[in-house]
Each structure stands twice: as structure tokens, then as C-alpha cells.
Short mmCIF file of C-alpha atoms in Angstrom, two decimals:
data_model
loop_
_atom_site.label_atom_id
_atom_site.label_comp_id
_atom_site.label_asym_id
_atom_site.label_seq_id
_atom_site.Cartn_x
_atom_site.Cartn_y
_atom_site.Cartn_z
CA UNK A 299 -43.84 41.86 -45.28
CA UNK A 300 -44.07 39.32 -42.56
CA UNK A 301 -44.74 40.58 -38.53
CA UNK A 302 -41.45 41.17 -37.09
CA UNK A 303 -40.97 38.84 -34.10
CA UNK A 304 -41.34 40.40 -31.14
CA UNK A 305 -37.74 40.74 -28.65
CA UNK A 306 -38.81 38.76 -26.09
CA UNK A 307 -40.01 35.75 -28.41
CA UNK A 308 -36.20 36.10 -29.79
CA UNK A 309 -34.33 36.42 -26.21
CA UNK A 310 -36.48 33.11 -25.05
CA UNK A 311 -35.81 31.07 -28.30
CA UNK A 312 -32.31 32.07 -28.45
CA UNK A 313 -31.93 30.85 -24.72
CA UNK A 314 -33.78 27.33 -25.31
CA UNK A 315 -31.14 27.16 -27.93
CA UNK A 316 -28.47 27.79 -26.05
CA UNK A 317 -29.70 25.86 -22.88
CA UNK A 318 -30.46 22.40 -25.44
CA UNK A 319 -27.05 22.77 -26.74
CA UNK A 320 -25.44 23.18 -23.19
CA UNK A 321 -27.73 20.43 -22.37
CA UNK A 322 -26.24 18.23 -24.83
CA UNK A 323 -23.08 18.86 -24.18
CA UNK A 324 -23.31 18.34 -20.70
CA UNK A 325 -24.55 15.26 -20.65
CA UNK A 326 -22.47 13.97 -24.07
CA UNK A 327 -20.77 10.50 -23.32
CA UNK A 328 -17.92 10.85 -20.85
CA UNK A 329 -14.72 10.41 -22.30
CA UNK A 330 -11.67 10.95 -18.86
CA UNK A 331 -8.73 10.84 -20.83
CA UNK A 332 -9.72 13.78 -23.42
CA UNK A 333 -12.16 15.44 -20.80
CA UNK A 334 -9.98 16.09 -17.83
CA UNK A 335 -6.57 15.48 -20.24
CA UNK A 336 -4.99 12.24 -18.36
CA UNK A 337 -2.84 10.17 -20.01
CA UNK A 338 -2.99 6.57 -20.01
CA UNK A 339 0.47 4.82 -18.96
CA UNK A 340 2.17 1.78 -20.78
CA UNK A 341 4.12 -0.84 -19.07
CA UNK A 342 7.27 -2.22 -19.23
CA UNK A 343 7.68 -5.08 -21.32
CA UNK A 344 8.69 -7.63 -19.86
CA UNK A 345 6.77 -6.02 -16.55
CA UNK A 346 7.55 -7.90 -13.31
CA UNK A 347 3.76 -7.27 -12.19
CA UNK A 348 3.44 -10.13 -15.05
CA UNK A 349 5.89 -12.08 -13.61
CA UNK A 350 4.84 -12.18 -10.10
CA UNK A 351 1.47 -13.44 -10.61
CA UNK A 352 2.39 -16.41 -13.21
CA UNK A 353 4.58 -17.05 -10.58
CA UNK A 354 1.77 -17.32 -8.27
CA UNK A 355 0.40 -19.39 -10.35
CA UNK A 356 2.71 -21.65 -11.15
CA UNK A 357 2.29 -22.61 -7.37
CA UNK A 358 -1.11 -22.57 -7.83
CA UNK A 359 -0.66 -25.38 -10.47
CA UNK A 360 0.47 -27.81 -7.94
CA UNK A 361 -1.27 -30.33 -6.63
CA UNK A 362 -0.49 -29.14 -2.94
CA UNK A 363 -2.19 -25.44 -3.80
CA UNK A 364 -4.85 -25.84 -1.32
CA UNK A 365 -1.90 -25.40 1.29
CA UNK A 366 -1.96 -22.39 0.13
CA UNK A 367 -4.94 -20.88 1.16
CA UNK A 368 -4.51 -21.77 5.13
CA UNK A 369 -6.28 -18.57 6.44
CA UNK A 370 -9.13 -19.47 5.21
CA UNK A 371 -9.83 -22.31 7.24
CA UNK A 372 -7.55 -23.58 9.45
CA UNK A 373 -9.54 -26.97 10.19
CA UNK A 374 -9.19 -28.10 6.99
CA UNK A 375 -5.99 -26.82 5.80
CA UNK A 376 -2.53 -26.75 6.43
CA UNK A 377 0.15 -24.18 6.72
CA UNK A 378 2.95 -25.26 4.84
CA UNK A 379 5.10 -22.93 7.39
CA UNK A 380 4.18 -25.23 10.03
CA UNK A 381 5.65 -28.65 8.11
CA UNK A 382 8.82 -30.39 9.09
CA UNK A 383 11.98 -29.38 7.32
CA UNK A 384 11.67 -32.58 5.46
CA UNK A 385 7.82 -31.47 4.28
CA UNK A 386 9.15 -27.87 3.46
CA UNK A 387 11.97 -29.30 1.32
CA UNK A 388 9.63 -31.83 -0.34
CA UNK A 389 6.89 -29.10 -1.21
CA UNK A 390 9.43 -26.53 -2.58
CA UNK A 391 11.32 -28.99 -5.11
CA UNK A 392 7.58 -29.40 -6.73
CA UNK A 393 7.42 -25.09 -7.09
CA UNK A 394 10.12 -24.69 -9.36
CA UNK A 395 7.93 -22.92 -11.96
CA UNK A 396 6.66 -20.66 -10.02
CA UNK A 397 10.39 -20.13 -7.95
CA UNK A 398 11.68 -19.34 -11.38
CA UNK A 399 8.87 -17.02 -12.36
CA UNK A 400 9.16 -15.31 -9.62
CA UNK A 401 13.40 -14.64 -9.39
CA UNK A 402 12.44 -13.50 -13.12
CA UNK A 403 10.40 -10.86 -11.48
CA UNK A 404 13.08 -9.52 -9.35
CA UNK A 405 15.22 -8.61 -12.47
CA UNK A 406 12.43 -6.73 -14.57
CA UNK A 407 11.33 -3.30 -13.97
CA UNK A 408 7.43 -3.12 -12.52
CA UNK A 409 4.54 -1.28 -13.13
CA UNK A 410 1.03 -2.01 -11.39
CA UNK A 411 -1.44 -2.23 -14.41
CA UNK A 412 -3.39 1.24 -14.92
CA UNK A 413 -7.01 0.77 -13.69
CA UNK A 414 -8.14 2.90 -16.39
CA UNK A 415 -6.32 1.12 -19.17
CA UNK A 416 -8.19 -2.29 -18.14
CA UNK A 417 -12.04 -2.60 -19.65
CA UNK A 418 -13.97 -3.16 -17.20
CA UNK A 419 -15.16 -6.52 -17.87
CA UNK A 420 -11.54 -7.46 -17.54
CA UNK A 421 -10.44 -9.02 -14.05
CA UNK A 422 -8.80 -6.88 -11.93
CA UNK A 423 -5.14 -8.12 -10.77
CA UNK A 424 -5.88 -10.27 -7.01
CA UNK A 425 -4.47 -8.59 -3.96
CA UNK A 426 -4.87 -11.99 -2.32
CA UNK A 427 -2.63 -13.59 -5.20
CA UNK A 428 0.67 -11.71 -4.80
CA UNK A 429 -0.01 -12.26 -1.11
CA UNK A 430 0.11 -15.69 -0.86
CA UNK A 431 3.08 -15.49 -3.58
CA UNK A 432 4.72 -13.75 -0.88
CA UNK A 433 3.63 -16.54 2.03
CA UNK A 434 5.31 -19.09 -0.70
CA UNK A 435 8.49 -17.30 -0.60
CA UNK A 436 8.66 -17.26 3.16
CA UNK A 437 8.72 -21.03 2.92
CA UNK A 438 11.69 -21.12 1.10
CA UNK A 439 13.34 -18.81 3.50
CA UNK A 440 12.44 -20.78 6.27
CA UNK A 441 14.68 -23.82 4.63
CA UNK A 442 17.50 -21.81 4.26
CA UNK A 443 17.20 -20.79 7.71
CA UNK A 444 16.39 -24.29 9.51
CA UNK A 445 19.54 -25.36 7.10
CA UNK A 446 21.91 -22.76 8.68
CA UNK A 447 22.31 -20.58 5.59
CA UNK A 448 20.76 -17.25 6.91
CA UNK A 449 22.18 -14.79 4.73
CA UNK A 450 20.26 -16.66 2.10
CA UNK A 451 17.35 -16.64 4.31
CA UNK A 452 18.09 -12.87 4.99
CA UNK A 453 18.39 -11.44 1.34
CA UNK A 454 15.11 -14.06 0.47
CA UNK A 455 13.22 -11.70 3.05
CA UNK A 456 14.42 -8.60 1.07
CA UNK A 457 13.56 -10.68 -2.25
CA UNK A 458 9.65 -10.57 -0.35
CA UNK A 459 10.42 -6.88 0.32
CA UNK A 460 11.71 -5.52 -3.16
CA UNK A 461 8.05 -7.71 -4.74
CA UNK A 462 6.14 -5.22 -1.90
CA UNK A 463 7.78 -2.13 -3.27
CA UNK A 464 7.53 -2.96 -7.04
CA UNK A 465 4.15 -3.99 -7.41
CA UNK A 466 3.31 -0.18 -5.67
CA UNK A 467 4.81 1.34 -8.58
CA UNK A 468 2.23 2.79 -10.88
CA UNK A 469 -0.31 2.07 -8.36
CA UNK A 470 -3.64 3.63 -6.99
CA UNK A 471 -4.57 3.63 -3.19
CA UNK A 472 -5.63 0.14 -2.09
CA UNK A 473 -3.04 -1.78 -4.80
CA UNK A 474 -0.52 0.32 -3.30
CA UNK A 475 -1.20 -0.70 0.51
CA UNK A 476 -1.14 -4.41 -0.71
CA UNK A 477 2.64 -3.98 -1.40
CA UNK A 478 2.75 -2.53 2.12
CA UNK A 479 0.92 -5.49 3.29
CA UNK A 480 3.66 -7.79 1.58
CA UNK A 481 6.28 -5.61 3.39
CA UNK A 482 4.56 -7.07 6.95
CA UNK A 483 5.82 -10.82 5.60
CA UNK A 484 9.10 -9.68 4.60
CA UNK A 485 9.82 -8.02 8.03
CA UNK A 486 8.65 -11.18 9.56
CA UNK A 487 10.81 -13.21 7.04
CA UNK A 488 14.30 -11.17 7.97
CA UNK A 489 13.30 -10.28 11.95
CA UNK A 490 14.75 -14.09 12.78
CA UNK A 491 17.84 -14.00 10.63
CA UNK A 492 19.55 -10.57 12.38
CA UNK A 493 20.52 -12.20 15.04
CA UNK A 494 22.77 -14.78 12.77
CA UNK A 495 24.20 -12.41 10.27
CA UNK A 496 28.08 -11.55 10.25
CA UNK A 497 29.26 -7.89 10.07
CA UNK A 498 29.14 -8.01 6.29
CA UNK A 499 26.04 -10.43 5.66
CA UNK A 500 24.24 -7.70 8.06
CA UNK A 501 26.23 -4.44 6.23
CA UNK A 502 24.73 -6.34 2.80
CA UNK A 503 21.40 -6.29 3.78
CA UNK A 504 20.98 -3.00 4.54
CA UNK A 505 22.92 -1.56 1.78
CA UNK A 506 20.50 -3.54 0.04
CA UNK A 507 17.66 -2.34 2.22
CA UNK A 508 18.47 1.16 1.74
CA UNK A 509 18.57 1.08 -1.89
CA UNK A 510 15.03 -1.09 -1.93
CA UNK A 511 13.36 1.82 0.46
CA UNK A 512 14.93 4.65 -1.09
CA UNK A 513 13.18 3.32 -4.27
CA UNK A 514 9.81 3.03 -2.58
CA UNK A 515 6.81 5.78 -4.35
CA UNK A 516 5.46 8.43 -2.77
CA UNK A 517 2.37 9.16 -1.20
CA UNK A 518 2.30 11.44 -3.59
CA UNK A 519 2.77 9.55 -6.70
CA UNK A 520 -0.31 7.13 -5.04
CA UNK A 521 -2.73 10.14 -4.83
CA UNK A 522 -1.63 11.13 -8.32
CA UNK A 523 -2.63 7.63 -9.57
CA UNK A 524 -5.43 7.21 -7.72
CA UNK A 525 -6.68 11.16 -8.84
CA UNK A 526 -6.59 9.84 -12.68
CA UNK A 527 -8.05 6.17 -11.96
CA UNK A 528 -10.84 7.73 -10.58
CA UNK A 529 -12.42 9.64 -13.47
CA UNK A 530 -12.39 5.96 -15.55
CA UNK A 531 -14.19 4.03 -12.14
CA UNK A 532 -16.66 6.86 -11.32
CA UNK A 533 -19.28 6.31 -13.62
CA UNK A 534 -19.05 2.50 -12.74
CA UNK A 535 -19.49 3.34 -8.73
CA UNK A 536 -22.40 5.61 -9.99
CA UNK A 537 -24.38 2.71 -11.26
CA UNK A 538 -23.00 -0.07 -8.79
CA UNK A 539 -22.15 1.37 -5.64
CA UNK A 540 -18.75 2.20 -4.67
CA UNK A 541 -17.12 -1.23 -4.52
CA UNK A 542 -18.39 -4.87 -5.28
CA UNK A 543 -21.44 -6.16 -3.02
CA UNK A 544 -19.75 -9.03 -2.00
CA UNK A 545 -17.53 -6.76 0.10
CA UNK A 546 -20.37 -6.58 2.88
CA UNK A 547 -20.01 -9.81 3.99
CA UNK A 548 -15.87 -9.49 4.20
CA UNK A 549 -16.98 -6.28 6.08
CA UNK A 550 -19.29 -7.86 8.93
CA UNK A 551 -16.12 -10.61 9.16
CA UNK A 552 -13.77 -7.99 9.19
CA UNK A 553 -15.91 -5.76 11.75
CA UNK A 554 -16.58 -9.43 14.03
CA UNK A 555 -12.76 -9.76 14.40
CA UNK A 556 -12.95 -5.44 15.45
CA UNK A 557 -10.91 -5.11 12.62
CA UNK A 558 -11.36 -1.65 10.10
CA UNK A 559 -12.71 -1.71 7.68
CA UNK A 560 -12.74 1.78 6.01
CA UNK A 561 -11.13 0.57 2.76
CA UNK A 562 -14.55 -0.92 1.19
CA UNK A 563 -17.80 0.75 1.16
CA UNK A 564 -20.71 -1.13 0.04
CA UNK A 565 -23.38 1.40 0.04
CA UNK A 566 -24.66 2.98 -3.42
CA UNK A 567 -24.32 6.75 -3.96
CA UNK A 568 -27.47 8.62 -4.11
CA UNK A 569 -29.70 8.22 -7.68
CA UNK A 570 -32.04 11.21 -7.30
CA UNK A 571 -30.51 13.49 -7.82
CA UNK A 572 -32.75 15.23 -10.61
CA UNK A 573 -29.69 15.51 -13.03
CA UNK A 574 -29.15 12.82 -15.91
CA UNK A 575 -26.32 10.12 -14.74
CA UNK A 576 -23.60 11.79 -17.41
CA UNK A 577 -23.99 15.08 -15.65
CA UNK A 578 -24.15 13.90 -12.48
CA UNK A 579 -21.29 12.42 -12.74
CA UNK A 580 -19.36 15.05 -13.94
CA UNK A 581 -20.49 16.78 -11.03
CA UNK A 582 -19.11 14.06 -8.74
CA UNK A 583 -16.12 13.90 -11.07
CA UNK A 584 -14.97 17.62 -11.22
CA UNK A 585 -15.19 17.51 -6.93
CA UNK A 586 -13.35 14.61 -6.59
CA UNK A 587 -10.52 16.31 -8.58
CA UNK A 588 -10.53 19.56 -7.04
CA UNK A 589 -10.60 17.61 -3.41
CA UNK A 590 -7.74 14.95 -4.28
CA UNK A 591 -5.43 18.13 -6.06
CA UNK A 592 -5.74 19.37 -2.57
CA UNK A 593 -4.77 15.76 -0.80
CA UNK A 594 -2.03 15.70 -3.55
CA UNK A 595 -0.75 19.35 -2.49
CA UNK A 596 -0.88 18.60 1.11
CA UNK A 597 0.77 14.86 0.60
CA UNK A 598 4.30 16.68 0.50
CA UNK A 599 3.79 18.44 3.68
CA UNK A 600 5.40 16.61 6.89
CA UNK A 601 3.13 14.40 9.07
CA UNK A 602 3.36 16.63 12.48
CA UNK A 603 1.83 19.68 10.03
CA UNK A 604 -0.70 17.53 7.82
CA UNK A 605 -4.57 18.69 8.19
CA UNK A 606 -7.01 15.79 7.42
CA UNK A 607 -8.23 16.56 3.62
CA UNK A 608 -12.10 16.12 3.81
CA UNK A 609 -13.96 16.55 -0.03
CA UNK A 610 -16.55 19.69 0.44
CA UNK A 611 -18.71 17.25 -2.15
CA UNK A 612 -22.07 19.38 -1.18
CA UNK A 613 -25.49 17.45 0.23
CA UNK A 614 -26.05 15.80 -3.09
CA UNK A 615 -23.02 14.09 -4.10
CA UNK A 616 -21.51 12.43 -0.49
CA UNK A 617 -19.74 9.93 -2.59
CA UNK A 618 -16.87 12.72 -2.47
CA UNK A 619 -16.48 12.64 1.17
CA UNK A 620 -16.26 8.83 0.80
CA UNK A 621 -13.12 8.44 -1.35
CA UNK A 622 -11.11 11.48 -0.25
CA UNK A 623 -11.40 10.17 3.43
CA UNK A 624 -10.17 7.56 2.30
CA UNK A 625 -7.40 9.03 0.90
CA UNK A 626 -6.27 10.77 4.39
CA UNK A 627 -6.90 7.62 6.33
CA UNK A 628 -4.33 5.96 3.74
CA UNK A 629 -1.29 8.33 4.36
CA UNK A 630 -1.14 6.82 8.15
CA UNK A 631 -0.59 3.05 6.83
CA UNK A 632 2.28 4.63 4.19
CA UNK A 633 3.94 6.25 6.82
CA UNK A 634 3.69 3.38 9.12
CA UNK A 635 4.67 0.72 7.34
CA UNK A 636 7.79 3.53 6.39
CA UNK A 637 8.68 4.18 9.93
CA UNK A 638 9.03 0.55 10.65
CA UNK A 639 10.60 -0.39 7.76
CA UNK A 640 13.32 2.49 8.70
CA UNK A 641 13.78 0.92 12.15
CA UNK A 642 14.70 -2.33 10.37
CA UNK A 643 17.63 -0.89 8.42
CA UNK A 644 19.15 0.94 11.30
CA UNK A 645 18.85 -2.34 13.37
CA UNK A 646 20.52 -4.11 10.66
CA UNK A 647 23.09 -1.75 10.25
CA UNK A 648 23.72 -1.39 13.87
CA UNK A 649 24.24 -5.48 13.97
CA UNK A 650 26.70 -4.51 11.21
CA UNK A 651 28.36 -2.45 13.51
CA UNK A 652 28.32 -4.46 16.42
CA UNK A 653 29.53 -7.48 15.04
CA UNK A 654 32.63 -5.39 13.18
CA UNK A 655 33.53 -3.07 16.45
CA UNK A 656 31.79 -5.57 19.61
CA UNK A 657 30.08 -2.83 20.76
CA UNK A 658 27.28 -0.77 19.33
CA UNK A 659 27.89 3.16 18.43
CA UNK A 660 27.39 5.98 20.60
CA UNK A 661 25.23 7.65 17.72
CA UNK A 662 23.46 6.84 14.68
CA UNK A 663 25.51 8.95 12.85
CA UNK A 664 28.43 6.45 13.50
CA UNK A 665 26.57 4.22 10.84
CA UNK A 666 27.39 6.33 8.18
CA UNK A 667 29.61 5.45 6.61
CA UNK A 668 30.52 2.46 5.88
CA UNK A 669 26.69 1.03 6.75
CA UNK A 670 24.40 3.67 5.34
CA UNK A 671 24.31 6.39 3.14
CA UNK A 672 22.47 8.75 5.52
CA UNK A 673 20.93 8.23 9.09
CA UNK A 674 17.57 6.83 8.49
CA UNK A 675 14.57 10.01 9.12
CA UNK A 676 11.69 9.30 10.38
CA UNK A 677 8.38 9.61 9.04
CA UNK A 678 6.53 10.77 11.86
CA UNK A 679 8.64 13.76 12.81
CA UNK A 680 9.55 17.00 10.59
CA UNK A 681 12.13 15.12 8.86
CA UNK A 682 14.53 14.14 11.54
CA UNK A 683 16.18 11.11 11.83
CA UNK A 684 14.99 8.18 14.29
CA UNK A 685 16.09 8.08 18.07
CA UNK A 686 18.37 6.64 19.61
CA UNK A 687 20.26 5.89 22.75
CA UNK A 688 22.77 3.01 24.45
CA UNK A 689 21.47 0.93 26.92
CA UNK A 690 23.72 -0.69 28.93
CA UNK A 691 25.06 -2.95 26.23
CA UNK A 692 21.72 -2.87 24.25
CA UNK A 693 20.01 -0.14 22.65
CA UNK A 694 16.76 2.03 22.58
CA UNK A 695 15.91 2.99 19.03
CA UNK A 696 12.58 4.07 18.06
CA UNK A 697 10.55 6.81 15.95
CA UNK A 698 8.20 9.67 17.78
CA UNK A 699 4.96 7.76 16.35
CA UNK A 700 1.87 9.14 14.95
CA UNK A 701 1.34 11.69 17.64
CA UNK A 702 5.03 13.27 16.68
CA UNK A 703 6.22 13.60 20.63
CA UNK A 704 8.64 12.01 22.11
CA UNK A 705 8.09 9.82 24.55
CA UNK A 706 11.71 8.23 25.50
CA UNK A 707 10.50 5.12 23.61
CA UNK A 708 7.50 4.28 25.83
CA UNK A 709 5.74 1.80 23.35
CA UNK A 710 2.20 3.08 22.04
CA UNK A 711 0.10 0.27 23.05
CA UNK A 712 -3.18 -0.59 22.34
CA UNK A 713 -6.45 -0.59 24.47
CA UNK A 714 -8.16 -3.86 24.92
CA UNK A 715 -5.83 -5.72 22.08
CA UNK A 716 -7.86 -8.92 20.19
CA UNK A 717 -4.89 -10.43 21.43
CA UNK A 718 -1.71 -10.39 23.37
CA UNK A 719 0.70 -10.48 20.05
CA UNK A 720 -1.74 -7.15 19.31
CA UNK A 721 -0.91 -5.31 22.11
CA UNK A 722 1.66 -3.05 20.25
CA UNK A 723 -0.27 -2.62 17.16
CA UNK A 724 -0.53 1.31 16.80
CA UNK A 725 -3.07 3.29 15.01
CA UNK A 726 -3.35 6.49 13.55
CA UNK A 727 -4.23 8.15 16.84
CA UNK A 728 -1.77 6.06 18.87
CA UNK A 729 0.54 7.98 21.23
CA UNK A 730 3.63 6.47 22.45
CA UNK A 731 6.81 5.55 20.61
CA UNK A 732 6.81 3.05 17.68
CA UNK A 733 10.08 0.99 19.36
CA UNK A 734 12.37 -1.60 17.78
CA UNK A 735 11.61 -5.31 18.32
CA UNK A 736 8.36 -4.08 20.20
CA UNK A 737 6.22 -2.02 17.97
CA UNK A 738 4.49 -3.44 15.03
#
């Protein structure tokens, strides 16, 4: 009969058994969808995401699309804000394809398309497109306005608006602030046209409003997206660095101007970390999740209560830290571009009122009904509704701002503003009032 084999030679070659086929599995190909169970959405068809950048497009087609691009650089071209009525006319009777694409758009329901469906030598939907779509539209507000018909020019701006909100929908973090960034145009778009509005043009546009804002995501439908997109990208920021290097030079412009930044990060995660890339990035996978179901959690809680969600990634992994900051430096610009957008609907409302009764109401809560549905809240407080107060024959109305106290709308203002226009341009740590017709 053969030697037995001794225990310990068993334990040990049980345990390199075990420990190769843990090995193996932990570093198997990564598969998100079956590994951490997340779903991968479909979109409408027809999808108004679709429609609003064929409409874009469809400018672009034109042989006056190089108007388009007039941030870029403004010595060589032109605004097409800036032409003559005549020019503005002239320009938008040679954009009908993309005018029609785009009032398509407003009809369809929207969905942003999911990162994780895309392959990833597919190009990513342009932020820059669907902005300049938006600049378009502006143009053809301005007509309408320099041609007298301003309720026109007034539900175009909420046209701009309702594109901002859609293309959110289904959206992860930085898509989602590029619909807030389209909101900025179409608060510029309707800020001029108030003023001209009758009582029921003005009681229009905010029913309108109301129903476009009451639509708008949540920050916690955002994290949720951006919590499952991140699984597909991870293993691609593991090899490339976190975003594209051609960020770094937008950066350094960007940080020239003193502008933030803190959306794009160029540098490359750590590579030595002894483990094999698979299980490494599980590692850096299974922490992100844990951190953003945290972010998600605290999402719901009011603003004045929130604690700042920081990813306890551990020494070798910082790329944690990285995105979930992210993440808590993103709920300020969703409940800014909320709290202003808020202010808009009681002012139009309140020119509603105005124009109906010649004077303005002792209280919000005069508004509703006919106007609104509900006084408007605001975003900054525990969920009560903006201030208010008469003044003389004008008004104060204004929201508590970022630091949540009251401060009988004294404007937050900004230290050492690039420029006058940016004096009352408030940040996260802000204090002071965000005011109506002064705070932006």
C-alpha cells in the first residue's frame, strides 16, 4: 500500500486549491450588469435626445454654422445674437431643418442615452452640441421679441427650458448639469419678456413653468444613474485616467479665467498596486458603490441637514475619493439652478397677478390659486417656501441661499468677481440671499 500523505501536505494542497480557484475567480473578466445586477435601460422610440441633436445638426448643415461657434473666438466670429433684425430673420429662414427637428423634440418623450449601453468606441453624445442648439433657439426668440410678439418669445424661452429638463432624464452627473446649463439660456431667453406679458400670457407661462419644473429628476435619480454608469466606465478610467487627456488643457483655460474646474480630472489612478487590473478594479468598484449608496441615501435629506459624502476608498485606491466628491460638489449646482428657477415662476406668477389685480399680493399664498398649484419651496431651506415681502409698490422675493439663514434678502455676493456682471454669482459656500432680478 502506498505512504499515506501526511495532514499537513493535504491542508496546504487543499488551500493552493482553493486560493487558485478564488484567484481565478477574482480576477475572471468583469461583467457590471450580471456582477453587481444593473439593468441596462432602453429608450423611447422616437426619443427626443435623437431629435435634439439632428436638430443641432441640421443648423450645423448650413453654410452660416461657423456663427455658431462664437465663444470660441470672438475675433473671428460672429454672434448671430448680435445681428440686425434683418440678419436674424435672414439666418433663421435658412434653419428650417433643424427648427423642425427640434419642435419634433418637444413632443417626444426623452431619455439621455445610458453610458453603459454605448461601446466604448462609440462617441459619446456632445454637451457642447445641445448647447449651442439651445443658443440657436434664443435667436429665434429674439425675433419674436424685436417683432413685438413676446408671448411667443416667452413660451420659446420655456421651449429652451423643457430641452434642459428632458435631456437630464436618464442621465448621469455631468450630462445632467448640461441640461442645467441649458436652463441658464432659457432664464436669459424669458428674463426680457416678463415685463411685456399680459395677466394671462404671464399666468400661461408659469402654469407652464410649473408643470416643466415639477417634471425635473431628482438628485436622486442622477446619483442612481451615475452609481450604475460607473461600474461599465471604471475599468476604462483604470487604464486611461479618469477622463480624456485633452481635458488638461480646457483645465489650465478654465483655471486662467479662475473658473472651477472640479468636474474633469486628468490624472491617472495609481497602477501598483500589486493586485491584477480585474481585481483591482473590483476593489475600486465595490467602494465606489458602497460610497455612492450612501450619497444616494443622503440625496433625499434637506440641504440645511446634508453632510458632505466623502468615499473612505483606503490609501490604495484614491480614485474613490475622486468621483464621490464629485458627487457632493454636484448637489449644490442642482439645487441652485432649482432655487433660481423657483424664483422665476413666482415672479411670473406675481406679474400674473399684478397685471389682473394692479397691485401685487400681500403673500405668496395669494398666488394660489388661480397662478400656481402650490407656493413655490425652496431648495435651500427645510422645505419651506421662498420669501417674500411688499416693497413699496415692488417686491422683495428671494430664497435663504446655500448657507440656509435668512438674511432679509441681502444678496450673497462674490469676493473679487472676474467681472462686474459676476458680482452676484454665488457658490456653494456663499452666504447671503439668492434675490430676484439680482442673484444669478
Amino acid at each position: 500500500m502506498p505512504d499515506k500523505i501526511p495532514i499537513w501536505l493535504a491542508v496546504l494542497g487543499a488551500v493552493a486549491v482553493v486560493g487558485a480557484g478564488g484567484g481565478i475567480y477574482f480576477i475572471r473578466p468583469i461583467n457590471p450588469a450580471h456582477e453587481y445586477g444593473i439593468a441596462i435601460p432602453s429608450p423611447p422610440i422616437p426619443n427626443a435626445f435623437d431629435r435634439y441633436r439632428a436638430a443641432f445638426k441640421g443648423f450645423r448643415l448650413e453654410p452660416v454654422a461657423q456663427v455658431l461657434d462664437y465663444e470660441a473666438d470672438q475675433e473671428k466670429k460672429e454672434d448671430p445674437r448680435k445681428y440686425p433684425l434683418s440678419g436674424k430673420q435672414a439666418w433663421l429662414e435658412r434653419q428650417r431643418v433643424g427648427l423642425s427637428l427640434f419642435e419634433e423634440g418637444l413632443k417626444l418623450p426623452s431619455a439621455y442615452p445610458a453610458i453603459r449601453s454605448i461601446p466604448e468606441e462609440t462617441e459619446a453624445p456632445s454637451h457642447e452640441e445641445l448647447r449651442e442648439l439651445a443658443k440657436c433657439i434664443e435667436v429665434r426668440n429674439q425675433v419674436w421679441s424685436q417683432t413685438g410678439q413676446h408671448e411667443e418669445a416667452a413660451q420659446g424661452a420655456l421651449d429652451i427650458w423643457q430641452m434642459g429638463l428632458q435631456i437630464a432624464n436618464g442621465a448621469p452627473l455631468i450630462p445632467a448639469t448640461n441640461g442645467q446649463a441649458i436652463e441658464i439660456y432659457a432664464r436669459r431667453s424669458l428674463n426680457g419678456e416678463i415685463a411685456y406679458l399680459t395677466g394671462p400670457q404671464a399666468a400661461k407661462a408659469a402654469r407652464r413653468l410649473e408643470k416643466l419644473l415639477n417634471s425635473r429628476v431628482t438628485y436622486r435619480e442622477v446619483l442612481l444613474e451615475e452609481r450604475n454608469t460607473m461600474p461599465f466606465l471604471i475599468p476604462r478610467i483604470h487604464d486611461k485616467g479618469i477622463y480624456d487627456r485633452k481635458q488638461e488643457a480646457k483645465n489650465a483655460e478654465a483655471a486662467a479665467r479662475g473658473e472651477s474646474t472640479f468636474f474633469y480630472d486628468t490624472s491617472p489612478p495609481p497602477r501598483n498596486t500589486g493586485l491584477t487590473d480585474n481585481l483591482a478594479v473590483r476593489l475600486i468598484t465595490r467602494k465606489y458603490l458602497g460610497s455612492m449608496d450612501k450619497a444616494i441615501t443622503e440625496s433625499e435629506t434637506p440641504w440645511p441637514s446634508r453632510t458632505i459624502p466623502v468615499g473612505s476608498s483606503g490609501e490604495i485606491i484614491p480614485i474613490n475619493e475622486k468621483l464621490v466628491n464629485m458627487v457632493a460638489k454636484g448637489r449644490f449646482l442642482f439645487e441652485r439652478s432649482d432655487a433660481l428657477s423657483r424664483i422665476f415662476l413666482a415672479r411670473l406668477a406675481l406679474h400674473a397677478y399684478r397685471k389682473d389685480k394692479n397691485r401685487y399680493p400681500a403673500s405668496l399664498q395669494e398666488l394660489v390659486p388661480p397662478y400656481l398649484s402650490k407656493v413655490p419651496e425652496d431648495p435651500f431651506s427645510n422645505k419651506q417656501p421662498l420669501l417674500y415681502r411688499l416693497d413699496g409698490k415692488r417686491y422683495k422675493l428671494w430664497s435663504v441661499g446655500p448657507d440656509s439663514r435668512d438674511d432679509a434678502a441681502t444678496p450673497a455676493q462674490r469676493v473679487n468677481p472676474r467681472s462686474p456682471s459676476a458680482k452676484y454669482v454665488f457658490g456653494p459656500d456663499s452666504t447671503g440671499d439668492v434675490v430676484a432680478n439680482i442673484s444669478r
